[in-house]
PDB file of C-alpha atoms in Angstrom:
ATOM      1  CA  THR A 101     -19.376 250.909 -54.713  1.00 43.00           C
ATOM      2  CA  ASP A 102     -21.225 248.432 -56.908  1.00 47.00           C
ATOM      3  CA  CYS A 103     -19.259 247.713 -60.080  1.00 46.00           C
ATOM      4  CA  ARG A 104     -21.940 245.728 -61.900  1.00 47.00           C
ATOM      5  CA  SER A 105     -22.895 247.821 -64.885  1.00 44.00           C
ATOM      6  CA  PHE A 106     -24.160 247.160 -68.376  1.00 43.00           C
ATOM      7  CA  ASP A 107     -22.610 250.308 -69.846  1.00 54.00           C
ATOM      8  CA  LEU A 108     -19.111 249.356 -68.615  1.00 67.00           C
ATOM      9  CA  THR A 109     -18.720 252.301 -66.272  1.00 73.00           C
ATOM     10  CA  CYS A 110     -17.338 251.790 -62.778  1.00 76.00           C
ATOM     11  CA  CYS A 111     -16.878 254.294 -59.959  1.00 78.00           C
ATOM     12  CA  PHE A 112     -14.685 254.280 -56.879  1.00 78.00           C
ATOM     13  CA  SER A 113     -14.423 257.285 -54.592  1.00 78.00           C
ATOM     14  CA  ASP A 114     -13.777 260.229 -56.931  1.00 83.00           C
ATOM     15  CA  VAL A 115     -12.545 258.167 -59.893  1.00 87.00           C
ATOM     16  CA  VAL A 116     -14.574 256.852 -62.830  1.00 89.00           C
ATOM     17  CA  ALA A 117     -13.363 254.188 -65.255  1.00 90.00           C
ATOM     18  CA  TYR A 118     -15.170 253.414 -68.484  1.00 90.00           C
ATOM     19  CA  ALA A 119     -14.576 251.267 -71.540  1.00 89.00           C
ATOM     20  CA  ALA A 120     -14.109 252.898 -74.934  1.00 90.00           C
ATOM     21  CA  GLY A 121     -13.527 250.084 -77.413  1.00 89.00           C
ATOM     22  CA  SER A 122     -10.185 248.480 -76.523  1.00 90.00           C
ATOM     23  CA  THR A 123      -9.283 251.244 -74.050  1.00 92.00           C
ATOM     24  CA  VAL A 124     -10.193 251.791 -70.401  1.00 92.00           C
ATOM     25  CA  VAL A 125     -10.362 255.521 -69.672  1.00 93.00           C
ATOM     26  CA  ILE A 126      -9.757 256.729 -66.096  1.00 92.00           C
ATOM     27  CA  TYR A 127     -11.466 260.029 -65.355  1.00 92.00           C
ATOM     28  CA  SER A 128     -11.653 262.330 -62.337  1.00 91.00           C
ATOM     29  CA  PRO A 129     -14.952 264.254 -62.141  1.00 88.00           C
ATOM     30  CA  ARG A 130     -13.486 266.365 -59.331  1.00 89.00           C
ATOM     31  CA  LYS A 131     -10.618 267.504 -61.578  1.00 92.00           C
ATOM     32  CA  SER A 132     -12.823 267.460 -64.704  1.00 93.00           C
ATOM     33  CA  LYS A 133     -10.174 265.627 -66.709  1.00 95.00           C
ATOM     34  CA  GLN A 134      -8.889 262.258 -67.820  1.00 95.00           C
ATOM     35  CA  THR A 135      -6.198 261.044 -65.421  1.00 93.00           C
ATOM     36  CA  GLY A 136      -5.074 257.872 -67.199  1.00 93.00           C
ATOM     37  CA  PHE A 137      -5.900 255.049 -69.554  1.00 94.00           C
ATOM     38  CA  LEU A 138      -5.216 251.352 -70.147  1.00 91.00           C
ATOM     39  CA  LEU A 139      -4.900 249.777 -73.600  1.00 90.00           C
ATOM     40  CA  SER A 140      -5.763 246.199 -74.504  1.00 85.00           C
ATOM     41  CA  LYS A 141      -2.549 244.467 -75.596  1.00 84.00           C
ATOM     42  CA  ASN A 142      -4.243 242.702 -78.497  1.00 83.00           C
ATOM     43  CA  ASN A 143      -6.681 245.481 -79.430  1.00 86.00           C
ATOM     44  CA  LYS A 144      -9.836 243.542 -78.459  1.00 86.00           C
ATOM     45  CA  LYS A 145     -12.994 245.255 -77.204  1.00 88.00           C
ATOM     46  CA  ILE A 146     -13.266 245.601 -73.400  1.00 89.00           C
ATOM     47  CA  SER A 147     -16.296 243.592 -72.217  1.00 87.00           C
ATOM     48  CA  ALA A 148     -15.978 243.721 -68.404  1.00 87.00           C
ATOM     49  CA  LEU A 149     -14.701 246.320 -65.962  1.00 88.00           C
ATOM     50  CA  CYS A 150     -14.471 246.577 -62.157  1.00 86.00           C
ATOM     51  CA  PHE A 151     -12.437 248.227 -59.381  1.00 87.00           C
ATOM     52  CA  SER A 152     -11.010 246.111 -56.559  1.00 86.00           C
ATOM     53  CA  LYS A 153     -12.734 246.572 -53.183  1.00 86.00           C
ATOM     54  CA  ASP A 154     -10.007 248.972 -51.992  1.00 87.00           C
ATOM     55  CA  GLY A 155      -9.936 250.889 -55.309  1.00 84.00           C
ATOM     56  CA  LYS A 156      -6.234 250.251 -55.937  1.00 86.00           C
ATOM     57  CA  PHE A 157      -6.728 248.024 -58.982  1.00 88.00           C
ATOM     58  CA  ILE A 158      -8.940 247.905 -62.055  1.00 88.00           C
ATOM     59  CA  ALA A 159      -9.829 244.561 -63.616  1.00 88.00           C
ATOM     60  CA  ALA A 160     -10.722 244.597 -67.297  1.00 89.00           C
ATOM     61  CA  GLY A 161     -11.812 241.700 -69.477  1.00 87.00           C
ATOM     62  CA  GLU A 162     -12.028 241.549 -73.229  1.00 83.00           C
ATOM     63  CA  VAL A 163     -14.000 239.669 -75.844  1.00 75.00           C
ATOM     64  CA  CYS A 164     -12.204 236.489 -76.841  1.00 71.00           C
ATOM     65  CA  HIS A 165     -13.347 233.480 -78.827  1.00 67.00           C
ATOM     66  CA  THR A 166     -10.467 231.202 -77.875  1.00 65.00           C
ATOM     67  CA  TYR A 167     -11.318 228.481 -75.385  1.00 60.00           C
ATOM     68  CA  ALA A 168      -8.959 226.829 -72.908  1.00 57.00           C
ATOM     69  CA  GLN A 169      -8.588 223.065 -73.293  1.00 57.00           C
TER      70      GLN A 169
END
């Protein structure tokens, strides 16, 4: 499944993950319900989202204006 998406929605098998502010919502269309969620530790807006190739992991990135030196 292609995870590149401008609306921050990503699908794998029968699971959909989408960003809602600083939360990643995990939803099962088959069950018609939310099955989980992930919260940003520092309450920053989620800006990137993708499943791993095997669907076992979700990577989420957030907006940050701090630069590594």
